[in-house]
CSV table of C-alpha atoms and ligand atoms in Angstrom, one decimal:
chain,number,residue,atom,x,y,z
A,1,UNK,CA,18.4,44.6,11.3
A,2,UNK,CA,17.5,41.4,13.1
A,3,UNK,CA,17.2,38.6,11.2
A,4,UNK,CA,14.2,36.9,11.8
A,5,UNK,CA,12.9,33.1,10.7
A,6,UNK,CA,9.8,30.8,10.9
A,7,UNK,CA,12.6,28.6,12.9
A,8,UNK,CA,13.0,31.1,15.7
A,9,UNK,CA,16.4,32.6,16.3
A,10,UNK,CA,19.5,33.2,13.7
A,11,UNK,CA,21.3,30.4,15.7
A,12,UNK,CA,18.7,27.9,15.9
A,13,UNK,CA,18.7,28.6,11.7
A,14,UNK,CA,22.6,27.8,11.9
A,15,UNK,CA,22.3,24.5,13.5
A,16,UNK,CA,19.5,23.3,11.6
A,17,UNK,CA,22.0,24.1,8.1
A,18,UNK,CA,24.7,22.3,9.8
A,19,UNK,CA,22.9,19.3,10.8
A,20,UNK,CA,21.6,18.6,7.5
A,21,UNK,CA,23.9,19.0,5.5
A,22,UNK,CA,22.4,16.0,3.8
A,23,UNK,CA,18.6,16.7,2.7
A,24,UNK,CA,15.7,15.0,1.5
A,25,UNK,CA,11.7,14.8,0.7
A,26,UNK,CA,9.7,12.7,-0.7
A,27,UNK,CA,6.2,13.3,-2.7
A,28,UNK,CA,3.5,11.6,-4.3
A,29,UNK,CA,0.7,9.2,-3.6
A,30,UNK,CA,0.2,5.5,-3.9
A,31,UNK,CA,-2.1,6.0,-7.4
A,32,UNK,CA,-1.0,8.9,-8.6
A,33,UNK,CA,1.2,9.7,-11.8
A,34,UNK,CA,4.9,8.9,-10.4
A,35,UNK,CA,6.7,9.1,-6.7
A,36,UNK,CA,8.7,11.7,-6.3
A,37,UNK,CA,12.5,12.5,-4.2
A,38,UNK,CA,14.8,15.5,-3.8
A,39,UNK,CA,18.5,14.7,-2.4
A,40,UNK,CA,20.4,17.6,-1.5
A,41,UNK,CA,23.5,18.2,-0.3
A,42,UNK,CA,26.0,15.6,-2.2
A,43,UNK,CA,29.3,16.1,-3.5
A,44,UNK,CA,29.8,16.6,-6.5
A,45,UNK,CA,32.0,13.8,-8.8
A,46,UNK,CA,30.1,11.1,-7.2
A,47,UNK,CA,29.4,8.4,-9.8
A,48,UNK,CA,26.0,7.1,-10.5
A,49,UNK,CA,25.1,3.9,-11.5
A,50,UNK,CA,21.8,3.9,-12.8
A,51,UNK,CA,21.6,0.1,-12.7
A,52,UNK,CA,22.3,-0.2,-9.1
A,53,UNK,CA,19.2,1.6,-8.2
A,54,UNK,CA,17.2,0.1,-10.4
A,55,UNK,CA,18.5,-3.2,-9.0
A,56,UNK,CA,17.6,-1.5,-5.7
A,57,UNK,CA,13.9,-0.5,-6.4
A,58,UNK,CA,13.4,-4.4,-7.8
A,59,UNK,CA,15.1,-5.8,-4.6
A,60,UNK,CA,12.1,-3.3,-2.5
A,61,UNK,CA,9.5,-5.0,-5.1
A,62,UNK,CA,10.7,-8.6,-4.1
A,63,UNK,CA,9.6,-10.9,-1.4
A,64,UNK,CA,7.0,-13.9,-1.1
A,65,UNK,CA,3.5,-12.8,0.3
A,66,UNK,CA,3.4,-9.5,-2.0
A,67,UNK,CA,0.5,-8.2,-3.4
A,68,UNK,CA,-1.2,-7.7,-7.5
A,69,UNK,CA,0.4,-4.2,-7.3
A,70,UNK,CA,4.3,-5.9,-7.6
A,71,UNK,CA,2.8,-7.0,-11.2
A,72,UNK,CA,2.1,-3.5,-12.4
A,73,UNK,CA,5.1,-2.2,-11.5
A,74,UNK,CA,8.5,-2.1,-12.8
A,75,UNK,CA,9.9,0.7,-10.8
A,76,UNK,CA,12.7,2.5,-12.3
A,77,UNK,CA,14.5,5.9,-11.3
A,78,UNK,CA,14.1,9.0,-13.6
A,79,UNK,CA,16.7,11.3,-12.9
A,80,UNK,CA,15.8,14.9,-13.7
A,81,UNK,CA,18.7,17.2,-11.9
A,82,UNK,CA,22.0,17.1,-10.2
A,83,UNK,CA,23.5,14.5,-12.3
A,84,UNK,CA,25.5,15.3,-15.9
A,85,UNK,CA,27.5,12.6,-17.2
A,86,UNK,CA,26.9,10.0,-15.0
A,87,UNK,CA,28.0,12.3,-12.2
A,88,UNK,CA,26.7,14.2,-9.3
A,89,UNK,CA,27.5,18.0,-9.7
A,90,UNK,CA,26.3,19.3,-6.5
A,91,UNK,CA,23.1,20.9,-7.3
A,92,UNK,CA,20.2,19.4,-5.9
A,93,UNK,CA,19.3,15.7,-7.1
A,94,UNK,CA,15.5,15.6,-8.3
A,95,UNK,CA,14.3,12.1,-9.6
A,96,UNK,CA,10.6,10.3,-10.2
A,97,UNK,CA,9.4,6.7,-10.3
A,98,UNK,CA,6.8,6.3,-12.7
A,99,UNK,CA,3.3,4.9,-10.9
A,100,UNK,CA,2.5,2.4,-13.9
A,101,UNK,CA,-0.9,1.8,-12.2
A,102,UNK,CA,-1.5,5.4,-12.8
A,103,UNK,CA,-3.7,5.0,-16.0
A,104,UNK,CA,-6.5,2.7,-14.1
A,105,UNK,CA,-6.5,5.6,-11.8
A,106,UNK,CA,-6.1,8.7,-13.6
A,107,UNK,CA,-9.9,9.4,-13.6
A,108,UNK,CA,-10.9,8.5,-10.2
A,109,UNK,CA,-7.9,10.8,-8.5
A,110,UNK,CA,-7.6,13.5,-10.9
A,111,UNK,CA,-5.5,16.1,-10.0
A,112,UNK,CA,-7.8,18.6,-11.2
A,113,UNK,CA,-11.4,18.6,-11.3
A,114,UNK,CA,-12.9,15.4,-12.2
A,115,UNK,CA,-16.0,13.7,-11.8
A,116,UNK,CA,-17.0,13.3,-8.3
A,117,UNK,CA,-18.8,10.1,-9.4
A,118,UNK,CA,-16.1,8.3,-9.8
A,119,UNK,CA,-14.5,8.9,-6.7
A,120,UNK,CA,-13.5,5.7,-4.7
A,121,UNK,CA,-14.0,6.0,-1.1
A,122,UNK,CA,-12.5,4.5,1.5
A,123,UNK,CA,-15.4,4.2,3.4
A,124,UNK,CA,-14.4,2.7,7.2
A,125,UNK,CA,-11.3,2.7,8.5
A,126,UNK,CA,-8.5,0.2,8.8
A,127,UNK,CA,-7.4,-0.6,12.3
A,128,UNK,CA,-3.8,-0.2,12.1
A,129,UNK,CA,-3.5,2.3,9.4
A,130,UNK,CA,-3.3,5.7,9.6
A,131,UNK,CA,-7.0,5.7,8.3
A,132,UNK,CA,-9.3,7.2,11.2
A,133,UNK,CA,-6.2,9.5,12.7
A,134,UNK,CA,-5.9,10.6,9.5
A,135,UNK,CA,-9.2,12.0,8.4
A,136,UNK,CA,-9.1,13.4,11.3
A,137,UNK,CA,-6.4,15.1,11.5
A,138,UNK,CA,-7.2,16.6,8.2
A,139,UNK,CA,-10.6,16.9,8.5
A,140,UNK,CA,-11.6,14.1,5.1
A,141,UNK,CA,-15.0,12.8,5.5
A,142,UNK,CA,-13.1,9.5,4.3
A,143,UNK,CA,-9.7,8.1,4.1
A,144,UNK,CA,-8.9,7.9,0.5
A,145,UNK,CA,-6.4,10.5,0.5
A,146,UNK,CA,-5.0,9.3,4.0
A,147,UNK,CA,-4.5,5.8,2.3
A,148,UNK,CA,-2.7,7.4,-0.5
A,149,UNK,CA,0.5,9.0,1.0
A,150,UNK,CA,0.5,6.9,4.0
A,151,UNK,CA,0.9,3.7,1.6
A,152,UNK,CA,4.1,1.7,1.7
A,153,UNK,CA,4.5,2.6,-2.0
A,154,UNK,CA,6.1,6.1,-0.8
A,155,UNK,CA,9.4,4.0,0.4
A,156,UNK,CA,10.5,3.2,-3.3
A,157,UNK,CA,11.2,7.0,-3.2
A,158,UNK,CA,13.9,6.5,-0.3
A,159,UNK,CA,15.3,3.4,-1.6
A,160,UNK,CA,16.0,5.5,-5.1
A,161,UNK,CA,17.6,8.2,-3.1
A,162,UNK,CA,19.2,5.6,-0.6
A,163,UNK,CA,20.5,4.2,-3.0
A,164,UNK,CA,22.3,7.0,-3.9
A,165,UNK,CA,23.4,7.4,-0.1
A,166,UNK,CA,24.7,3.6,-0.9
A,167,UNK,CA,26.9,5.0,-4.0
A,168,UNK,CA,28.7,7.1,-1.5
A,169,UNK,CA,29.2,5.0,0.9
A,170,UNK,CA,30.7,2.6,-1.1
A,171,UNK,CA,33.1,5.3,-2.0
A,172,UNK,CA,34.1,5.0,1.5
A,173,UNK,CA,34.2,1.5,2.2
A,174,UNK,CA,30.9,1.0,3.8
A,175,UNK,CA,28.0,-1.5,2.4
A,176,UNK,CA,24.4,-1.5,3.8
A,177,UNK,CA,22.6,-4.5,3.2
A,178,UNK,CA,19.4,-6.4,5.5
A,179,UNK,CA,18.0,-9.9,5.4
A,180,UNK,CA,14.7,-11.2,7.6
A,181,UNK,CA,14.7,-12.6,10.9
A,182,UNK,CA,11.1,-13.3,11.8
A,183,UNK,CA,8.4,-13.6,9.5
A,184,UNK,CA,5.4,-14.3,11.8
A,185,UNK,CA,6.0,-16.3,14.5
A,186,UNK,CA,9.0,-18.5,12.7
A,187,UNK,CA,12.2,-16.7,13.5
A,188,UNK,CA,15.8,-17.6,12.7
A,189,UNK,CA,18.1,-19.0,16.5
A,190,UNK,CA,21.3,-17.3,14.6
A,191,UNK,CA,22.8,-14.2,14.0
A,192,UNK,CA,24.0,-13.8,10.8
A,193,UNK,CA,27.5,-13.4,9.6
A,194,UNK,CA,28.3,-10.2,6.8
A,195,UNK,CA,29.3,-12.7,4.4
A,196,UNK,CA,25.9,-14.6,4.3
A,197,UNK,CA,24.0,-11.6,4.5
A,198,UNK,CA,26.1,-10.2,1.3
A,199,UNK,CA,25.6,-13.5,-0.7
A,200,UNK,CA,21.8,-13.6,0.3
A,201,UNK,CA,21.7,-10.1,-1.4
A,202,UNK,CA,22.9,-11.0,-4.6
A,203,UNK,CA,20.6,-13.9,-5.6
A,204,UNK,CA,18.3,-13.3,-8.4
A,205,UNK,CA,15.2,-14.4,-6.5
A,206,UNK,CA,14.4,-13.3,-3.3
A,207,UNK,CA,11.2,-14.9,-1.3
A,208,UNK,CA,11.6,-14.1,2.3
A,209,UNK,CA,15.4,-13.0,2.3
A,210,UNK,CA,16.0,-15.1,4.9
A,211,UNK,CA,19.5,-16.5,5.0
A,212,UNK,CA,18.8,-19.9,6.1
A,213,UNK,CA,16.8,-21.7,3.3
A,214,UNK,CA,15.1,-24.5,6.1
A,215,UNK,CA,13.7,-21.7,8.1
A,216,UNK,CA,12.6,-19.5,4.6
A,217,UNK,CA,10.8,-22.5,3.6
A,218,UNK,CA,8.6,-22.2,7.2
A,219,UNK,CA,8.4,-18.2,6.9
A,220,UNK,CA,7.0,-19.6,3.2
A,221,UNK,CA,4.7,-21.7,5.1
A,222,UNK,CA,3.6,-18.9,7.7
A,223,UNK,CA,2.8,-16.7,4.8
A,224,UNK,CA,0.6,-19.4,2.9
A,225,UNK,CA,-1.9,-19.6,5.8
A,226,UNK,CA,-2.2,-16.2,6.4
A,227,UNK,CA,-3.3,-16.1,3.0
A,228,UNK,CA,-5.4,-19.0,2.8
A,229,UNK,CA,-6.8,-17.2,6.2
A,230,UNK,CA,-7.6,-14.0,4.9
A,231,UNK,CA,-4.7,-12.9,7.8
A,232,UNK,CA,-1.7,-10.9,7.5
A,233,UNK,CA,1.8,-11.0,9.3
A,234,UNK,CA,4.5,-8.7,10.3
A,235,UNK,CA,7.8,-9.7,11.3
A,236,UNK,CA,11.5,-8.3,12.2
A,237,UNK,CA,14.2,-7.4,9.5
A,238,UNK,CA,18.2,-6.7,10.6
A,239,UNK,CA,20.0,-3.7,8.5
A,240,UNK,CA,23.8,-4.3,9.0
A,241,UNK,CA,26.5,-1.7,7.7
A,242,UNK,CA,29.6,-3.4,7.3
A,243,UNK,CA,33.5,-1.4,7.4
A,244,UNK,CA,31.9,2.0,9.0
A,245,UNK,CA,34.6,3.5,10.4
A,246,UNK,CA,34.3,4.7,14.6
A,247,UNK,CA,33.5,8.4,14.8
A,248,UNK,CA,30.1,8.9,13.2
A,249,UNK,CA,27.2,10.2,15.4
A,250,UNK,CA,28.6,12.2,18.7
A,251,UNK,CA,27.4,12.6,22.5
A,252,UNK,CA,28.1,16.0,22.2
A,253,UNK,CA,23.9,16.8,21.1
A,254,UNK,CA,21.2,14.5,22.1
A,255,UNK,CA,20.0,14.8,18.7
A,256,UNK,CA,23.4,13.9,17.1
A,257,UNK,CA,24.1,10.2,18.6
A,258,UNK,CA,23.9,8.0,15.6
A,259,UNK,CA,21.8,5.7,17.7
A,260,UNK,CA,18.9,7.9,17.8
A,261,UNK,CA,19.2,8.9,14.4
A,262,UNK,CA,19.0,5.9,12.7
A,263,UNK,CA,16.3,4.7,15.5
A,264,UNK,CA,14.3,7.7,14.1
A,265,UNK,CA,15.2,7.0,10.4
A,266,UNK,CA,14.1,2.9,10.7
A,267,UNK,CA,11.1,4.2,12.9
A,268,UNK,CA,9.7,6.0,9.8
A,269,UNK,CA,9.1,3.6,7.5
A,270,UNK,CA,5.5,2.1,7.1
A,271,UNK,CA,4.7,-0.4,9.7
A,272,UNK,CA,7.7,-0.1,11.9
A,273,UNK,CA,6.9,-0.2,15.8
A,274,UNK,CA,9.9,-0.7,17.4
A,275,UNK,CA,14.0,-0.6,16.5
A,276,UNK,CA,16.4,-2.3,18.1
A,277,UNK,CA,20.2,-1.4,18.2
A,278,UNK,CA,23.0,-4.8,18.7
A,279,UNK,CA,21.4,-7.3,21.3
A,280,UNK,CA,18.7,-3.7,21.9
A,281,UNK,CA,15.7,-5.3,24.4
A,282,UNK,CA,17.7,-8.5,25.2
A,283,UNK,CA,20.4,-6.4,27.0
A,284,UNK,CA,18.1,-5.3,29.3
A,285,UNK,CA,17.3,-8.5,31.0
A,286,UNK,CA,20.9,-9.4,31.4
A,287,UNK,CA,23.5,-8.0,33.4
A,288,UNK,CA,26.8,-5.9,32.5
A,289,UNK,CA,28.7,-8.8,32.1
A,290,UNK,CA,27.2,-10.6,30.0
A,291,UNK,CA,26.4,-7.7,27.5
A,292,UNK,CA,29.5,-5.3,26.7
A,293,UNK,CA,31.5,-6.3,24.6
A,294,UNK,CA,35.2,-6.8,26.2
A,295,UNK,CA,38.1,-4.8,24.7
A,296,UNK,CA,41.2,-6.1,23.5
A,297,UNK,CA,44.2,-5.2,21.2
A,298,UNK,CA,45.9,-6.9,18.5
A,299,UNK,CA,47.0,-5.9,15.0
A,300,UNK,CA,44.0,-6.9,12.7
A,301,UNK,CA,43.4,-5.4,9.0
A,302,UNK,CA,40.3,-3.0,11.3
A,303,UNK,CA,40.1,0.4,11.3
A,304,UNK,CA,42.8,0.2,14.7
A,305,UNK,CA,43.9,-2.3,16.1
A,306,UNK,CA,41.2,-2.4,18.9
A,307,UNK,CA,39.0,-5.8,18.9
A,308,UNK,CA,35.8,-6.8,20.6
A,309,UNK,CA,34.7,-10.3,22.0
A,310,UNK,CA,31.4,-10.1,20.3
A,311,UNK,CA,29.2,-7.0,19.0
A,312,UNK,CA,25.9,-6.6,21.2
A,313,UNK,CA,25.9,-2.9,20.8
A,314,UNK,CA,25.4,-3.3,17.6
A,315,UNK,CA,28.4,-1.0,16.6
A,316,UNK,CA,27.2,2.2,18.5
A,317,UNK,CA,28.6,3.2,22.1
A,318,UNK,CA,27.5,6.5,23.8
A,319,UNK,CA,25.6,7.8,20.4
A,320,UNK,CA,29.1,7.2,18.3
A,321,UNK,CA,30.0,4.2,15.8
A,322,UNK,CA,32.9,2.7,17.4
A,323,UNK,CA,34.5,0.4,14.1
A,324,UNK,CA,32.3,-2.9,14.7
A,325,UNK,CA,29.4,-3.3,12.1
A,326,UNK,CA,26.6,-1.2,12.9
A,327,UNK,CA,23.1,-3.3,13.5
A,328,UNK,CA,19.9,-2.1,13.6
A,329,UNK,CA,16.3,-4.4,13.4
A,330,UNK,CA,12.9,-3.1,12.6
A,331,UNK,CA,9.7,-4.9,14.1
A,332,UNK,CA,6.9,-4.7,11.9
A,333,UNK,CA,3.5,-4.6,12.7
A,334,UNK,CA,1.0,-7.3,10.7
A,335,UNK,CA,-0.4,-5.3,7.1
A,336,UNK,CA,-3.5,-3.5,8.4
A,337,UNK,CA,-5.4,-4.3,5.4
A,338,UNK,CA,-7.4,-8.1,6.1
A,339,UNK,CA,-9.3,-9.9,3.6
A,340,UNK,CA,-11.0,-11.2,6.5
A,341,UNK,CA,-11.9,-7.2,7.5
A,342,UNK,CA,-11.7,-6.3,11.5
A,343,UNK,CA,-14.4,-4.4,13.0
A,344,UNK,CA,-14.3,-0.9,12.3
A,345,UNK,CA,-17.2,2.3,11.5
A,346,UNK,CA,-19.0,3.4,8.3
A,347,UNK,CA,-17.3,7.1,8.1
A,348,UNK,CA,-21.1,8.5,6.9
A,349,UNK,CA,-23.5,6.8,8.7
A,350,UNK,CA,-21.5,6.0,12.2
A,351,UNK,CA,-22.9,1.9,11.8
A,352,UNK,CA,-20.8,-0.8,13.0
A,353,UNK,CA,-19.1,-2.3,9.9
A,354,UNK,CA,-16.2,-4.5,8.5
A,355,UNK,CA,-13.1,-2.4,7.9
A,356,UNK,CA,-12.5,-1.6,4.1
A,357,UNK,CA,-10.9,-4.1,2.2
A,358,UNK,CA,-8.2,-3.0,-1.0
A,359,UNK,CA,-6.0,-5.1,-2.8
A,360,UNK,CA,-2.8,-5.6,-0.3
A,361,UNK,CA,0.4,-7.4,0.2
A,362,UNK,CA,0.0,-10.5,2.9
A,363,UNK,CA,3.6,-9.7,4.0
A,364,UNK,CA,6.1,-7.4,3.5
A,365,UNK,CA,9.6,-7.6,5.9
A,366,UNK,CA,11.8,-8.1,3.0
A,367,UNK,CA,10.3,-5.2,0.8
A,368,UNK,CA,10.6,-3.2,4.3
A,369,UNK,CA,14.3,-4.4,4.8
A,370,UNK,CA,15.5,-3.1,1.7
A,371,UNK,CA,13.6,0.5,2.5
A,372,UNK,CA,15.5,0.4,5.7
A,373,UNK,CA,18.4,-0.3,4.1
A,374,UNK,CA,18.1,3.2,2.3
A,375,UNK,CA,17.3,5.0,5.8
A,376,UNK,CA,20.2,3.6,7.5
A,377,UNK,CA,22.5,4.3,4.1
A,378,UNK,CA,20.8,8.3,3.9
A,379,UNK,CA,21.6,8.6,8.0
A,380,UNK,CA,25.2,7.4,7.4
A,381,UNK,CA,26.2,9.3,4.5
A,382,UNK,CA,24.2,12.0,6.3
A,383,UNK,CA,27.0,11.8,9.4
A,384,UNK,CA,29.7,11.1,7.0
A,385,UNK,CA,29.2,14.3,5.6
A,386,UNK,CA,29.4,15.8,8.7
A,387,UNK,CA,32.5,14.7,10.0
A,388,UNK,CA,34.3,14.4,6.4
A,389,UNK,CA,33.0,17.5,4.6
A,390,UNK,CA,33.6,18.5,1.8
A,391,UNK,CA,32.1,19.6,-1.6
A,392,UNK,CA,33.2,17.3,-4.1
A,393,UNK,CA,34.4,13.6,-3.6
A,394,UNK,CA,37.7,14.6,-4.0
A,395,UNK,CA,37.9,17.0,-0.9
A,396,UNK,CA,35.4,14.1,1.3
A,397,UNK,CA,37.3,11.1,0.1
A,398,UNK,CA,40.8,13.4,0.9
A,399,UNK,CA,40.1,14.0,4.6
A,400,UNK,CA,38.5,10.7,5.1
A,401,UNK,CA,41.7,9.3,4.1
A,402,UNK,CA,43.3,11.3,6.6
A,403,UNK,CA,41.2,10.4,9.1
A,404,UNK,CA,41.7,6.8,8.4
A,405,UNK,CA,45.4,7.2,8.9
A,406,UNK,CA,44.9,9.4,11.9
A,407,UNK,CA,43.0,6.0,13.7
A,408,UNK,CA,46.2,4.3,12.0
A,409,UNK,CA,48.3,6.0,13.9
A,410,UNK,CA,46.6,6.8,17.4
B,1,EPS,C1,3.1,-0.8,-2.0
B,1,EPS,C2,2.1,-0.5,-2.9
B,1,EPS,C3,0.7,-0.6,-2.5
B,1,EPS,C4,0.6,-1.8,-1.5
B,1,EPS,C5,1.5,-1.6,-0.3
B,1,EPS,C6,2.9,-1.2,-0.7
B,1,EPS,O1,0.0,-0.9,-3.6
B,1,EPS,P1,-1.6,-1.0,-3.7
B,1,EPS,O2,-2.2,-0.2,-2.5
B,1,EPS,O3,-2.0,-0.3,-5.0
B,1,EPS,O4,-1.9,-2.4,-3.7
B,1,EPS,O5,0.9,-3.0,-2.2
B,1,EPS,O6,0.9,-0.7,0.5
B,1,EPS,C7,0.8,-1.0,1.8
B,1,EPS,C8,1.4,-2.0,2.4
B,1,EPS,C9,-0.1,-0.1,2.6
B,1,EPS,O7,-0.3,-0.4,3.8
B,1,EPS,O8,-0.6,0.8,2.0
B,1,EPS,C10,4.5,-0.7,-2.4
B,1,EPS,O9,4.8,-0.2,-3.5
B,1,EPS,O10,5.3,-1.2,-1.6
């Protein structure tokens, strides 16, 4: 008998199990009950610290320039499955995020039923949110429902599981951590060393998690007028994973260069319209010389003894990590909701109106930072897993080691 699947034939099944080995979804909408994620796929013995990602979900609440919704909320992780004792056991991981602003809500999005009544439309649609594609594409006569899963509120759900990514990669040596580089039009003239970014993320208040605190005070500024203007801003965050070892990601498949994956990965968050890999667009105006980054070799405490001049690739050659620190930057569109409304179409009657107008944040690149942070963690563990193996930490951390020592010794 043949075997048959909705994903075609029995080998196209067999790649698609081996590529994601590490699995997840995410449910729920922006006012209903709780968020939802599934992880599946990690070893068991892996220890869970239930603080960290609720230190994780309050870093995604953070940043100056949020809305009233960051009030409500005190976003926590619920695990349900996978984890007994404070430790993975390799069955699926299920956990929910409470949606505090559920009970002013509760009537007006019932999942059952209801009165109809009470219903609050979404009457004309944002430009710049998924609004008007939305309804349709699903064929709503208005964009409530569009509004609710396409909301930024769905990335606390991938920072809870990417945080859990995080946990295992610290198992390995690697950290995953962002800070801001633009807010607006006030951007910072430096990169940013590891060890700044790492302090940056331990402070207890975070405004615009920007690492230099003359330039945070302008992105401060920038913020303040777009609210006094009824305006909104975007901006440009930097993920950097520091002590990944060279080998993740291959050539091999277009689909398995590490470059595209996490390109794809920061590309799905809310708001993100472009991604940018090491020195990404600026390498393309220069020439050869000035961007790769010269080879050399001298006994360092590295993963080998190979060194590098300076990093614009950003950690990734030819779709494979190659031992630098990996950096990846997300450019985020302006919030599509205004308080001074753009000119958009009543859904019913088809009249020229002002856009709809719900509470909204006035920025957001740090909150988006930290849910990239959880993308790129989920993509690396993801690839980790593929090269290490293995179905309980022991066995992964066991032939990571002796991969270690194999680079030790080439
Ligand atoms: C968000 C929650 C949302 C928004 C924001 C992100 O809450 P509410 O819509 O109830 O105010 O603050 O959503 C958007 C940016 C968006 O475009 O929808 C969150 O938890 O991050």
């Amino acid at each position: 008998m043949s075997l048959s699947t909705p994903l075609g034939r029995p080998e196209t099944l067999i790649r698609y199990n081996r590529k994601f080995m590490l699995r997840y979804f995410t449910a729920g909408e922006s006012h209903g009950e709780a968020l939802v994620a599934f992880l599946s796929g990690m070893p068991a013995g892996l220890r869970i610290d239930q603080a960290f990602l609720d230190r994780e979900l309050w870093r995604r609440q953070q940043g100056y320039g949020r809305g009233g919704r960051m009030k409500i909320e005190r976003d926590s992780a619920h695990i349900l499955s996978g984890v007994r004792q404070g430790l993975t056991i390799g069955s699926p991981i299920s956990l929910q995020i409470e949606n505090r602003d559920w009970k002013n809500w509760q009537e007006s999005l019932p999942v059952a039923g209801g009165d109809p009544a009470r219903h609050k439309r979404v009457a004309s649609p944002r430009p710049g949110h998924a609004d008007l594609a939305g309804a349709l594409k699903y064929n709503f006569p208005e964009a409530r429902y569009v509004l609710e899963r396409a909301s930024a509120r769905e990335s606390a759900a991938r920072v809870a599981v990417g945080g859990i990514a995080k946990l295992f990669l610290r198992e390995l040596g690697i950290e995953v951590l962002s800070h801001v580089v633009t807010t607006g039009s006030v951007t910072l003239p430096e990169p940013v060393p590891w060890e700044k970014i790492f302090a940056l993320c331990e402070h207890k208040e975070i405004l615009l998690n920007c690492a230099d605190p003359e330039v945070e005070q302008r992105m401060k500024e920038a913020v303040d007028e777009a609210l006094k203007t009824g305006d909104s801003l975007g901006g440009v965050f930097e993920v950097v994973a520091h002590q990944v070892p060279p080998g993740l990601g291959t050539y091999a498949q277009w689909d398995e260069r590490l470059d595209a994956q996490l390109a794809a990965a920061v590309m799905s968050l809310q708001a993100v319209k472009a991604v940018e890999i090491g020195a990404g667009v600026a390498a393309a105006f220069a020439p050869g010389s000035k961007v790769h980054d010269e080879i050399g070799y001298a006994a360092t405490s590295g993963f080998t003894a190979f060194s590098r001049t300076h990093n614009n690739a950003g950690g990734i050659e030819g779709g494979v990590s190659n031992g630098e620190e990996i950096r990846v930057r997300g450019y985020l569109k302006p919030i599509s909701t205004l308080r001074r409304p753009l000119q958009s179409v009543d859904f019913a009657t088809r009249e020229p109106v002002k856009a709809a107008y719900e509470r909204s944040d006035v920025c957001v690149v740090p909150a988006a930072g930290v849910g990239a942070e959880a993308m790129v963690a989920l993509t690396l563990a993801r690839c980790a897993l593929e090269k290490f193996g293995g179905d309980s930490m022991t066995e992964t951390l066991r032939n990571f080691h002796g991969y270690c020592q194999q680079l030790k010794n080439y």
